[in-house]
PDB file of N, CA and C in Angstrom:
ATOM      1  N   UNK A   1      93.743 120.508  86.826  1.00 76.00           N
ATOM      2  CA  UNK A   1      94.092 120.069  86.857  1.00 76.00           C
ATOM      3  C   UNK A   1      92.652 119.732  88.022  1.00 76.00           C
ATOM      4  N   UNK A   2      92.148 120.481  87.816  1.00 82.00           N
ATOM      5  CA  UNK A   2      91.500 119.800  89.293  1.00 82.00           C
ATOM      6  C   UNK A   2      90.019 119.140  88.350  1.00 82.00           C
ATOM      7  N   UNK A   3      89.413 119.244  86.889  1.00 86.00           N
ATOM      8  CA  UNK A   3      88.803 118.581  86.272  1.00 86.00           C
ATOM      9  C   UNK A   3      89.690 116.727  86.628  1.00 86.00           C
ATOM     10  N   UNK A   4      90.916 117.104  86.490  1.00 89.00           N
ATOM     11  CA  UNK A   4      91.297 115.033  86.508  1.00 89.00           C
ATOM     12  C   UNK A   4      91.523 114.271  87.888  1.00 89.00           C
ATOM     13  N   UNK A   5      91.215 115.452  89.173  1.00 88.00           N
ATOM     14  CA  UNK A   5      91.565 115.461  91.479  1.00 88.00           C
ATOM     15  C   UNK A   5      91.139 113.687  90.877  1.00 88.00           C
ATOM     16  N   UNK A   6      91.430 113.028  91.533  1.00 88.00           N
ATOM     17  CA  UNK A   6      90.933 111.459  91.943  1.00 88.00           C
ATOM     18  C   UNK A   6      90.153 111.559  92.787  1.00 88.00           C
ATOM     19  N   UNK A   7      89.605 112.285  93.886  1.00 89.00           N
ATOM     20  CA  UNK A   7      88.628 111.719  94.588  1.00 89.00           C
ATOM     21  C   UNK A   7      86.892 112.975  94.343  1.00 89.00           C
ATOM     22  N   UNK A   8      86.036 113.139  95.298  1.00 89.00           N
ATOM     23  CA  UNK A   8      85.558 113.538  95.259  1.00 89.00           C
ATOM     24  C   UNK A   8      85.483 115.549  95.933  1.00 89.00           C
ATOM     25  N   UNK A   9      86.620 115.411  96.718  1.00 93.00           N
ATOM     26  CA  UNK A   9      87.481 116.413  97.153  1.00 93.00           C
ATOM     27  C   UNK A   9      87.526 117.429  95.976  1.00 93.00           C
ATOM     28  N   UNK A  10      87.511 117.384  94.603  1.00 94.00           N
ATOM     29  CA  UNK A  10      87.032 118.772  93.789  1.00 94.00           C
ATOM     30  C   UNK A  10      85.824 119.066  93.666  1.00 94.00           C
ATOM     31  N   UNK A  11      85.310 117.800  93.865  1.00 95.00           N
ATOM     32  CA  UNK A  11      83.544 118.372  93.591  1.00 95.00           C
ATOM     33  C   UNK A  11      83.128 119.502  93.672  1.00 95.00           C
ATOM     34  N   UNK A  12      82.713 120.571  94.977  1.00 96.00           N
ATOM     35  CA  UNK A  12      82.705 121.902  95.212  1.00 96.00           C
ATOM     36  C   UNK A  12      83.145 123.195  94.139  1.00 96.00           C
ATOM     37  N   UNK A  13      84.253 122.755  94.698  1.00 96.00           N
ATOM     38  CA  UNK A  13      84.920 123.930  93.640  1.00 96.00           C
ATOM     39  C   UNK A  13      84.548 123.183  91.922  1.00 96.00           C
ATOM     40  N   UNK A  14      84.584 122.300  90.945  1.00 96.00           N
ATOM     41  CA  UNK A  14      83.801 122.040  90.393  1.00 96.00           C
ATOM     42  C   UNK A  14      82.322 122.546  89.754  1.00 96.00           C
ATOM     43  N   UNK A  15      81.832 122.755  90.927  1.00 96.00           N
ATOM     44  CA  UNK A  15      79.995 122.998  90.766  1.00 96.00           C
ATOM     45  C   UNK A  15      80.269 124.353  90.206  1.00 96.00           C
ATOM     46  N   UNK A  16      81.614 125.411  91.248  1.00 96.00           N
ATOM     47  CA  UNK A  16      81.639 126.683  91.275  1.00 96.00           C
ATOM     48  C   UNK A  16      81.896 126.924  89.620  1.00 96.00           C
ATOM     49  N   UNK A  17      83.076 126.491  89.036  1.00 95.00           N
ATOM     50  CA  UNK A  17      83.032 126.215  88.268  1.00 95.00           C
ATOM     51  C   UNK A  17      82.107 126.417  86.863  1.00 95.00           C
ATOM     52  N   UNK A  18      81.019 124.881  86.532  1.00 96.00           N
ATOM     53  CA  UNK A  18      80.508 124.664  86.006  1.00 96.00           C
ATOM     54  C   UNK A  18      79.555 125.474  85.912  1.00 96.00           C
ATOM     55  N   UNK A  19      78.275 126.992  87.018  1.00 95.00           N
ATOM     56  CA  UNK A  19      78.033 126.930  87.382  1.00 95.00           C
ATOM     57  C   UNK A  19      77.771 128.232  86.704  1.00 95.00           C
ATOM     58  N   UNK A  20      79.570 129.337  86.948  1.00 92.00           N
ATOM     59  CA  UNK A  20      79.924 129.986  86.286  1.00 92.00           C
ATOM     60  C   UNK A  20      80.265 129.893  85.106  1.00 92.00           C
ATOM     61  N   UNK A  21      79.576 131.132  83.843  1.00 85.00           N
ATOM     62  CA  UNK A  21      79.276 131.501  83.025  1.00 85.00           C
ATOM     63  C   UNK A  21      80.551 132.276  81.956  1.00 85.00           C
ATOM     64  N   UNK A  22      81.351 132.888  82.665  1.00 92.00           N
ATOM     65  CA  UNK A  22      82.417 133.340  81.960  1.00 92.00           C
ATOM     66  C   UNK A  22      83.769 133.458  81.104  1.00 92.00           C
ATOM     67  N   UNK A  23      83.991 131.740  81.428  1.00 94.00           N
ATOM     68  CA  UNK A  23      84.679 131.410  81.123  1.00 94.00           C
ATOM     69  C   UNK A  23      84.182 129.783  80.207  1.00 94.00           C
ATOM     70  N   UNK A  24      84.202 129.942  79.365  1.00 94.00           N
ATOM     71  CA  UNK A  24      83.404 128.486  78.367  1.00 94.00           C
ATOM     72  C   UNK A  24      84.676 127.551  78.216  1.00 94.00           C
ATOM     73  N   UNK A  25      85.220 127.142  78.013  1.00 94.00           N
ATOM     74  CA  UNK A  25      87.100 126.291  78.612  1.00 94.00           C
ATOM     75  C   UNK A  25      86.653 126.352  79.728  1.00 94.00           C
ATOM     76  N   UNK A  26      86.448 126.706  80.857  1.00 95.00           N
ATOM     77  CA  UNK A  26      86.406 126.121  82.216  1.00 95.00           C
ATOM     78  C   UNK A  26      85.545 125.758  83.051  1.00 95.00           C
ATOM     79  N   UNK A  27      84.439 125.558  82.068  1.00 95.00           N
ATOM     80  CA  UNK A  27      83.012 125.598  82.425  1.00 95.00           C
ATOM     81  C   UNK A  27      82.614 124.409  81.798  1.00 95.00           C
ATOM     82  N   UNK A  28      82.948 124.100  80.185  1.00 95.00           N
ATOM     83  CA  UNK A  28      83.418 121.643  79.884  1.00 95.00           C
ATOM     84  C   UNK A  28      84.261 121.707  80.535  1.00 95.00           C
ATOM     85  N   UNK A  29      85.091 121.968  81.145  1.00 95.00           N
ATOM     86  CA  UNK A  29      86.289 121.229  81.884  1.00 95.00           C
ATOM     87  C   UNK A  29      86.356 120.484  82.897  1.00 95.00           C
ATOM     88  N   UNK A  30      84.763 121.083  84.331  1.00 96.00           N
ATOM     89  CA  UNK A  30      84.200 121.342  85.201  1.00 96.00           C
ATOM     90  C   UNK A  30      83.466 120.349  84.977  1.00 96.00           C
ATOM     91  N   UNK A  31      82.109 120.618  83.627  1.00 96.00           N
ATOM     92  CA  UNK A  31      81.252 119.009  83.455  1.00 96.00           C
ATOM     93  C   UNK A  31      81.871 118.251  83.493  1.00 96.00           C
ATOM     94  N   UNK A  32      82.781 117.804  82.054  1.00 96.00           N
ATOM     95  CA  UNK A  32      83.711 116.737  82.094  1.00 96.00           C
ATOM     96  C   UNK A  32      83.719 115.963  83.621  1.00 96.00           C
ATOM     97  N   UNK A  33      85.213 116.851  84.351  1.00 96.00           N
ATOM     98  CA  UNK A  33      85.698 116.716  85.462  1.00 96.00           C
ATOM     99  C   UNK A  33      83.938 116.022  86.192  1.00 96.00           C
ATOM    100  N   UNK A  34      83.260 116.927  86.626  1.00 96.00           N
ATOM    101  CA  UNK A  34      81.910 115.914  87.523  1.00 96.00           C
ATOM    102  C   UNK A  34      81.595 115.059  87.065  1.00 96.00           C
ATOM    103  N   UNK A  35      81.190 114.386  85.542  1.00 96.00           N
ATOM    104  CA  UNK A  35      80.834 113.517  85.569  1.00 96.00           C
ATOM    105  C   UNK A  35      81.365 112.492  85.242  1.00 96.00           C
ATOM    106  N   UNK A  36      82.597 112.049  85.038  1.00 95.00           N
ATOM    107  CA  UNK A  36      83.582 111.105  85.390  1.00 95.00           C
ATOM    108  C   UNK A  36      83.573 110.962  87.464  1.00 95.00           C
ATOM    109  N   UNK A  37      84.053 112.061  88.240  1.00 95.00           N
ATOM    110  CA  UNK A  37      83.562 112.218  89.350  1.00 95.00           C
ATOM    111  C   UNK A  37      82.151 111.464  90.055  1.00 95.00           C
ATOM    112  N   UNK A  38      81.160 111.240  89.041  1.00 94.00           N
ATOM    113  CA  UNK A  38      80.029 110.939  89.244  1.00 94.00           C
ATOM    114  C   UNK A  38      79.893 109.695  88.795  1.00 94.00           C
ATOM    115  N   UNK A  39      80.495 109.147  88.170  1.00 93.00           N
ATOM    116  CA  UNK A  39      80.246 107.460  87.796  1.00 93.00           C
ATOM    117  C   UNK A  39      80.607 106.516  88.061  1.00 93.00           C
ATOM    118  N   UNK A  40      80.109 105.358  88.538  1.00 89.00           N
ATOM    119  CA  UNK A  40      80.640 104.274  89.044  1.00 89.00           C
ATOM    120  C   UNK A  40      81.894 104.238  88.588  1.00 89.00           C
ATOM    121  N   UNK A  41      81.915 103.714  90.259  1.00 84.00           N
ATOM    122  CA  UNK A  41      83.232 103.382  90.146  1.00 84.00           C
ATOM    123  C   UNK A  41      83.587 101.697  90.623  1.00 84.00           C
ATOM    124  N   UNK A  42      84.431 100.789  90.760  1.00 80.00           N
ATOM    125  CA  UNK A  42      84.618  99.754  91.165  1.00 80.00           C
ATOM    126  C   UNK A  42      84.238  99.378  92.655  1.00 80.00           C
ATOM    127  N   UNK A  43      84.091 100.231  93.545  1.00 82.00           N
ATOM    128  CA  UNK A  43      83.291 100.406  95.015  1.00 82.00           C
ATOM    129  C   UNK A  43      82.562 101.048  95.289  1.00 82.00           C
ATOM    130  N   UNK A  44      81.601 101.863  94.381  1.00 83.00           N
ATOM    131  CA  UNK A  44      80.522 102.758  94.534  1.00 83.00           C
ATOM    132  C   UNK A  44      79.995 102.784  93.231  1.00 83.00           C
ATOM    133  N   UNK A  45      78.192 102.717  92.846  1.00 86.00           N
ATOM    134  CA  UNK A  45      77.415 103.300  92.471  1.00 86.00           C
ATOM    135  C   UNK A  45      78.040 104.478  91.155  1.00 86.00           C
ATOM    136  N   UNK A  46      77.368 104.705  90.335  1.00 89.00           N
ATOM    137  CA  UNK A  46      77.121 105.928  89.853  1.00 89.00           C
ATOM    138  C   UNK A  46      76.537 107.075  90.788  1.00 89.00           C
ATOM    139  N   UNK A  47      77.056 108.374  90.950  1.00 91.00           N
ATOM    140  CA  UNK A  47      75.687 109.622  91.528  1.00 91.00           C
ATOM    141  C   UNK A  47      74.734 110.120  91.164  1.00 91.00           C
ATOM    142  N   UNK A  48      73.388 109.327  90.788  1.00 90.00           N
ATOM    143  CA  UNK A  48      72.742 109.577  89.764  1.00 90.00           C
ATOM    144  C   UNK A  48      72.457 111.429  90.628  1.00 90.00           C
ATOM    145  N   UNK A  49      72.040 111.690  91.398  1.00 93.00           N
ATOM    146  CA  UNK A  49      71.542 113.089  91.920  1.00 93.00           C
ATOM    147  C   UNK A  49      72.594 114.080  91.261  1.00 93.00           C
ATOM    148  N   UNK A  50      73.382 113.994  91.359  1.00 95.00           N
ATOM    149  CA  UNK A  50      75.183 114.614  90.902  1.00 95.00           C
ATOM    150  C   UNK A  50      74.996 115.120  89.559  1.00 95.00           C
ATOM    151  N   UNK A  51      74.391 113.311  88.436  1.00 94.00           N
ATOM    152  CA  UNK A  51      74.614 114.354  87.530  1.00 94.00           C
ATOM    153  C   UNK A  51      73.682 114.429  86.812  1.00 94.00           C
ATOM    154  N   UNK A  52      71.780 113.878  87.472  1.00 94.00           N
ATOM    155  CA  UNK A  52      71.118 115.213  87.272  1.00 94.00           C
ATOM    156  C   UNK A  52      71.466 116.658  87.895  1.00 94.00           C
ATOM    157  N   UNK A  53      72.320 116.842  88.551  1.00 96.00           N
ATOM    158  CA  UNK A  53      72.702 118.511  88.239  1.00 96.00           C
ATOM    159  C   UNK A  53      73.747 118.848  87.408  1.00 96.00           C
ATOM    160  N   UNK A  54      74.169 117.910  87.162  1.00 96.00           N
ATOM    161  CA  UNK A  54      75.440 118.579  85.669  1.00 96.00           C
ATOM    162  C   UNK A  54      74.567 118.688  84.701  1.00 96.00           C
ATOM    163  N   UNK A  55      73.536 117.948  84.623  1.00 96.00           N
ATOM    164  CA  UNK A  55      73.556 117.662  83.309  1.00 96.00           C
ATOM    165  C   UNK A  55      72.412 118.169  83.332  1.00 96.00           C
ATOM    166  N   UNK A  56      71.476 119.167  84.157  1.00 96.00           N
ATOM    167  CA  UNK A  56      70.958 120.524  83.916  1.00 96.00           C
ATOM    168  C   UNK A  56      71.778 121.699  83.793  1.00 96.00           C
ATOM    169  N   UNK A  57      73.292 121.664  84.037  1.00 96.00           N
ATOM    170  CA  UNK A  57      74.525 122.867  84.073  1.00 96.00           C
ATOM    171  C   UNK A  57      74.941 122.049  82.654  1.00 96.00           C
ATOM    172  N   UNK A  58      74.999 121.285  81.957  1.00 95.00           N
ATOM    173  CA  UNK A  58      75.402 121.338  80.618  1.00 95.00           C
ATOM    174  C   UNK A  58      74.887 122.198  79.259  1.00 95.00           C
ATOM    175  N   UNK A  59      75.368 123.165  78.597  1.00 93.00           N
ATOM    176  CA  UNK A  59      75.074 123.986  77.945  1.00 93.00           C
ATOM    177  C   UNK A  59      75.086 123.530  77.195  1.00 93.00           C
ATOM    178  N   UNK A  60      76.029 122.624  76.001  1.00 94.00           N
ATOM    179  CA  UNK A  60      76.236 122.659  75.074  1.00 94.00           C
ATOM    180  C   UNK A  60      76.034 120.784  74.899  1.00 94.00           C
ATOM    181  N   UNK A  61      75.348 120.250  73.396  1.00 97.00           N
ATOM    182  CA  UNK A  61      75.504 118.610  73.095  1.00 97.00           C
ATOM    183  C   UNK A  61      76.462 117.943  73.445  1.00 97.00           C
ATOM    184  N   UNK A  62      77.423 118.664  72.802  1.00 96.00           N
ATOM    185  CA  UNK A  62      79.178 118.071  73.275  1.00 96.00           C
ATOM    186  C   UNK A  62      79.040 117.168  75.214  1.00 96.00           C
ATOM    187  N   UNK A  63      78.418 118.592  76.022  1.00 96.00           N
ATOM    188  CA  UNK A  63      78.730 118.444  77.060  1.00 96.00           C
ATOM    189  C   UNK A  63      77.897 117.580  78.039  1.00 96.00           C
ATOM    190  N   UNK A  64      76.339 117.687  76.882  1.00 96.00           N
ATOM    191  CA  UNK A  64      74.738 116.498  77.792  1.00 96.00           C
ATOM    192  C   UNK A  64      75.334 114.500  77.180  1.00 96.00           C
ATOM    193  N   UNK A  65      76.034 114.341  75.926  1.00 96.00           N
ATOM    194  CA  UNK A  65      76.363 113.852  75.341  1.00 96.00           C
ATOM    195  C   UNK A  65      77.324 112.563  76.705  1.00 96.00           C
ATOM    196  N   UNK A  66      78.988 113.363  77.234  1.00 96.00           N
ATOM    197  CA  UNK A  66      79.210 113.071  78.308  1.00 96.00           C
ATOM    198  C   UNK A  66      78.868 112.588  79.479  1.00 96.00           C
ATOM    199  N   UNK A  67      76.953 112.918  79.779  1.00 95.00           N
ATOM    200  CA  UNK A  67      76.892 112.910  80.985  1.00 95.00           C
ATOM    201  C   UNK A  67      75.941 111.911  80.432  1.00 95.00           C
ATOM    202  N   UNK A  68      75.403 111.325  79.626  1.00 93.00           N
ATOM    203  CA  UNK A  68      75.285 110.716  79.465  1.00 93.00           C
ATOM    204  C   UNK A  68      75.456 109.035  79.121  1.00 93.00           C
ATOM    205  N   UNK A  69      77.048 109.035  78.303  1.00 93.00           N
ATOM    206  CA  UNK A  69      77.488 108.095  78.472  1.00 93.00           C
ATOM    207  C   UNK A  69      77.927 107.534  80.193  1.00 93.00           C
ATOM    208  N   UNK A  70      78.267 108.774  80.695  1.00 92.00           N
ATOM    209  CA  UNK A  70      78.014 108.455  82.437  1.00 92.00           C
ATOM    210  C   UNK A  70      77.042 107.312  82.302  1.00 92.00           C
ATOM    211  N   UNK A  71      75.983 108.247  82.370  1.00 88.00           N
ATOM    212  CA  UNK A  71      74.903 107.394  82.415  1.00 88.00           C
ATOM    213  C   UNK A  71      74.433 106.097  81.751  1.00 88.00           C
ATOM    214  N   UNK A  72      74.614 105.562  80.876  1.00 86.00           N
ATOM    215  CA  UNK A  72      74.467 104.810  80.048  1.00 86.00           C
ATOM    216  C   UNK A  72      75.626 103.243  80.363  1.00 86.00           C
ATOM    217  N   UNK A  73      76.930 104.464  81.734  1.00 84.00           N
ATOM    218  CA  UNK A  73      77.286 102.844  82.487  1.00 84.00           C
ATOM    219  C   UNK A  73      76.667 102.674  83.656  1.00 84.00           C
ATOM    220  N   UNK A  74      75.950 103.090  83.809  1.00 79.00           N
ATOM    221  CA  UNK A  74      75.640 103.312  85.228  1.00 79.00           C
ATOM    222  C   UNK A  74      74.210 102.012  85.903  1.00 79.00           C
ATOM    223  N   UNK A  75      73.819 101.049  84.836  1.00 70.00           N
ATOM    224  CA  UNK A  75      73.349  99.996  84.720  1.00 70.00           C
ATOM    225  C   UNK A  75      72.845 100.128  85.630  1.00 70.00           C
ATOM    226  N   UNK A  76      70.969 100.695  85.388  1.00 68.00           N
ATOM    227  CA  UNK A  76      70.320 100.963  87.112  1.00 68.00           C
ATOM    228  C   UNK A  76      68.882 101.639  85.516  1.00 68.00           C
ATOM    229  N   UNK A  77      67.969 101.023  86.606  1.00 64.00           N
ATOM    230  CA  UNK A  77      67.111 100.893  86.444  1.00 64.00           C
ATOM    231  C   UNK A  77      66.644 103.106  86.282  1.00 64.00           C
ATOM    232  N   UNK A  78      67.512 103.483  87.249  1.00 67.00           N
ATOM    233  CA  UNK A  78      67.274 104.689  87.862  1.00 67.00           C
ATOM    234  C   UNK A  78      67.948 105.206  87.298  1.00 67.00           C
ATOM    235  N   UNK A  79      69.101 104.696  86.311  1.00 60.00           N
ATOM    236  CA  UNK A  79      69.549 105.942  85.602  1.00 60.00           C
ATOM    237  C   UNK A  79      69.495 106.046  84.337  1.00 60.00           C
ATOM    238  N   UNK A  80      67.771 105.361  83.846  1.00 60.00           N
ATOM    239  CA  UNK A  80      67.133 105.243  82.454  1.00 60.00           C
ATOM    240  C   UNK A  80      66.043 106.422  82.576  1.00 60.00           C
ATOM    241  N   UNK A  81      65.556 106.582  83.878  1.00 64.00           N
ATOM    242  CA  UNK A  81      64.577 107.651  84.569  1.00 64.00           C
ATOM    243  C   UNK A  81      65.209 109.121  84.880  1.00 64.00           C
ATOM    244  N   UNK A  82      66.200 109.212  85.150  1.00 60.00           N
ATOM    245  CA  UNK A  82      67.091 110.458  85.468  1.00 60.00           C
ATOM    246  C   UNK A  82      67.820 110.856  83.464  1.00 60.00           C
ATOM    247  N   UNK A  83      68.097 110.195  82.706  1.00 57.00           N
ATOM    248  CA  UNK A  83      68.223 110.631  80.894  1.00 57.00           C
ATOM    249  C   UNK A  83      67.347 110.921  80.428  1.00 57.00           C
TER     250      UNK A  83
END
């Protein structure tokens, strides 16, 4: 449910789950949810600092690809430097 939350209110909880190493499924869902919330929206640019933190938490190649996909959609020079 948190991974599909519609706004940034879930970010602190998702960060806690992404940092926990005791449940892989929760970790993966948290990373995906965080990446989605950090992505560029119609009314806001991508949160590059949060994406950099999420990338550092990504443990598997699949998770890293999700973050890189969001960075690709950011369409800024800073996104290239973060990736």
